[in-house]
mmCIF file of C-alpha atoms in Angstrom:
data_model
loop_
_atom_site.group_PDB
_atom_site.id
_atom_site.type_symbol
_atom_site.label_atom_id
_atom_site.label_comp_id
_atom_site.label_asym_id
_atom_site.label_seq_id
_atom_site.Cartn_x
_atom_site.Cartn_y
_atom_site.Cartn_z
ATOM 1 C CA TYR A 206 106.631 101.605 118.902
ATOM 2 C CA ARG A 207 106.065 98.300 120.781
ATOM 3 C CA PHE A 208 108.470 96.936 123.374
ATOM 4 C CA VAL A 209 108.096 93.599 124.809
ATOM 5 C CA PHE A 210 109.547 92.929 128.232
ATOM 6 C CA ALA A 211 110.018 89.299 129.396
ATOM 7 C CA ARG A 212 110.389 88.316 133.014
ATOM 8 C CA PHE A 213 111.251 84.913 134.161
ATOM 9 C CA SER A 214 109.878 83.683 137.463
ATOM 10 C CA ALA A 215 111.705 81.375 139.863
ATOM 11 C CA ASN A 216 110.036 78.253 138.525
ATOM 12 C CA GLY A 217 111.092 79.018 134.973
ATOM 13 C CA SER A 218 107.827 80.166 133.544
ATOM 14 C CA ARG A 219 107.985 83.279 131.357
ATOM 15 C CA ARG A 220 105.611 86.268 131.507
ATOM 16 C CA SER A 221 105.600 88.881 128.821
ATOM 17 C CA PHE A 222 104.561 92.470 129.256
ATOM 18 C CA ASN A 223 103.732 94.688 126.342
ATOM 19 C CA CYS A 224 104.553 98.433 126.623
ATOM 20 C CA PHE A 225 103.362 100.866 123.909
ATOM 21 C CA THR A 226 104.898 104.230 123.669
ATOM 22 C CA ASP A 227 103.501 107.283 121.813
ATOM 23 C CA ARG A 228 105.797 108.360 119.139
ATOM 24 C CA VAL A 229 106.001 112.157 118.809
ATOM 25 C CA SER A 230 106.016 112.692 115.113
ATOM 26 C CA MET A 231 105.928 115.967 113.465
ATOM 27 C CA ILE A 232 105.964 116.505 109.732
ATOM 28 C CA GLN A 233 108.943 118.385 108.438
ATOM 29 C CA PHE A 234 108.084 121.238 106.110
ATOM 30 C CA SER A 235 109.252 124.714 105.086
ATOM 31 C CA GLU A 236 107.147 127.787 104.747
ATOM 32 C CA GLN A 237 108.060 130.911 102.964
ATOM 33 C CA ASN A 238 105.918 133.654 101.377
ATOM 34 C CA GLY A 239 102.691 131.664 101.804
ATOM 35 C CA VAL A 240 104.026 128.585 100.119
ATOM 36 C CA ILE A 241 104.694 125.343 102.073
ATOM 37 C CA VAL A 242 106.815 122.574 100.878
ATOM 38 C CA PHE A 243 106.806 119.035 102.427
ATOM 39 C CA THR A 244 107.312 115.404 101.678
ATOM 40 C CA VAL A 245 104.606 112.840 101.304
ATOM 41 C CA ARG A 246 104.554 109.034 101.214
ATOM 42 C CA VAL A 247 101.718 107.608 98.952
ATOM 43 C CA VAL A 248 100.062 104.248 99.022
ATOM 44 C CA PRO A 249 98.222 103.729 95.720
ATOM 45 C CA ARG A 250 95.279 101.376 95.051
ATOM 46 C CA ALA A 251 93.718 101.964 98.518
ATOM 47 C CA SER A 252 90.027 101.432 99.191
ATOM 48 C CA LYS A 253 89.652 105.272 99.433
ATOM 49 C CA SER A 254 91.783 108.377 99.276
ATOM 50 C CA GLU A 255 92.611 109.840 102.570
ATOM 51 C CA ILE A 256 95.392 111.455 104.686
ATOM 52 C CA VAL A 257 96.555 108.797 107.093
ATOM 53 C CA GLY A 258 98.904 110.817 109.317
ATOM 54 C CA VAL A 259 102.645 111.312 109.896
ATOM 55 C CA HIS A 260 105.021 108.481 109.536
ATOM 56 C CA ASP A 261 108.698 109.012 109.764
ATOM 57 C CA SER A 262 108.299 112.637 109.490
ATOM 58 C CA LEU A 263 106.446 112.287 106.195
ATOM 59 C CA LEU A 264 102.855 112.818 105.575
ATOM 60 C CA LYS A 265 101.306 109.377 104.631
ATOM 61 C CA ILE A 266 98.433 109.452 102.198
ATOM 62 C CA ARG A 267 96.384 106.604 100.817
ATOM 63 C CA LEU A 268 95.132 106.956 97.236
ATOM 64 C CA ALA A 269 92.264 105.045 95.602
ATOM 65 C CA ALA A 270 93.787 105.477 92.125
ATOM 66 C CA PRO A 271 96.440 103.125 90.763
ATOM 67 C CA PRO A 272 99.859 104.352 89.880
ATOM 68 C CA VAL A 273 99.266 104.268 86.178
ATOM 69 C CA GLU A 274 99.496 107.176 83.653
ATOM 70 C CA GLY A 275 99.598 109.732 86.352
ATOM 71 C CA ALA A 276 96.187 108.740 87.852
ATOM 72 C CA ALA A 277 97.604 108.395 91.354
ATOM 73 C CA ASN A 278 99.365 111.879 91.028
ATOM 74 C CA GLU A 279 96.116 113.583 89.898
ATOM 75 C CA GLU A 280 94.235 111.961 92.899
ATOM 76 C CA LEU A 281 97.101 113.088 95.286
ATOM 77 C CA ILE A 282 96.699 116.669 93.996
ATOM 78 C CA LYS A 283 92.916 116.493 94.327
ATOM 79 C CA THR A 284 93.155 115.131 97.841
ATOM 80 C CA LEU A 285 95.577 117.710 99.131
ATOM 81 C CA ALA A 286 93.681 120.598 97.412
ATOM 82 C CA LYS A 287 90.518 119.575 99.211
ATOM 83 C CA TYR A 288 92.288 119.253 102.564
ATOM 84 C CA PHE A 289 94.052 122.568 102.342
ATOM 85 C CA GLU A 290 91.083 124.285 100.744
ATOM 86 C CA VAL A 291 93.099 125.648 97.741
ATOM 87 C CA GLN A 292 92.608 125.171 93.975
ATOM 88 C CA LYS A 293 94.187 122.089 92.308
ATOM 89 C CA SER A 294 96.393 124.444 90.345
ATOM 90 C CA ALA A 295 98.063 125.607 93.605
ATOM 91 C CA VAL A 296 99.283 122.078 94.348
ATOM 92 C CA GLU A 297 102.440 120.985 92.656
ATOM 93 C CA ILE A 298 104.522 117.841 92.752
ATOM 94 C CA VAL A 299 108.061 119.190 92.760
ATOM 95 C CA SER A 300 109.852 115.872 92.756
ATOM 96 C CA GLY A 301 109.156 112.170 92.800
ATOM 97 C CA ALA A 302 106.457 112.075 90.163
ATOM 98 C CA THR A 303 107.103 108.364 89.610
ATOM 99 C CA ALA A 304 108.026 107.448 93.178
ATOM 100 C CA LYS A 305 106.102 106.752 96.301
ATOM 101 C CA THR A 306 107.889 109.502 98.251
ATOM 102 C CA LYS A 307 107.142 112.953 96.616
ATOM 103 C CA GLN A 308 107.905 116.375 97.590
ATOM 104 C CA ILE A 309 104.907 118.747 97.377
ATOM 105 C CA ARG A 310 104.645 122.517 97.054
ATOM 106 C CA ILE A 311 101.330 124.204 97.891
ATOM 107 C CA ALA A 312 100.783 127.934 97.316
ATOM 108 C CA GLY A 313 98.278 129.827 99.505
ATOM 109 C CA ALA A 314 97.897 126.995 102.053
ATOM 110 C CA ASN A 315 97.704 127.408 105.764
ATOM 111 C CA ALA A 316 100.708 125.726 107.544
ATOM 112 C CA GLU A 317 98.515 125.476 110.697
ATOM 113 C CA LYS A 318 96.499 122.727 108.833
ATOM 114 C CA LEU A 319 99.631 120.825 108.350
ATOM 115 C CA ARG A 320 100.647 120.982 111.992
ATOM 116 C CA GLN A 321 97.235 119.682 112.965
ATOM 117 C CA ILE A 322 97.681 116.416 111.192
#
């Protein structure tokens, strides 16, 4: 977040001060029996596939693949499997297969890795 404060001096000149605050963001997820479920926001057609961080309690991920014929979904599964050190078959898109916001289920993943993002 960025806040701009303006102060006017006696002669009418304006001085601006920028103040940046750290936003405490945590990803919302559920964990049960070794399965974690969370929501991601994908950005297709990026220069490279990478996990960007948390934005509005969603995990934001850039994907190099375009959103055509499931290519971005495959890249998402591959990226998450690599990060959580699980097989690709353990990663499932529960909902939002054709949307930018998707709900993900990962079996056998360590929830601590999700907290570290």
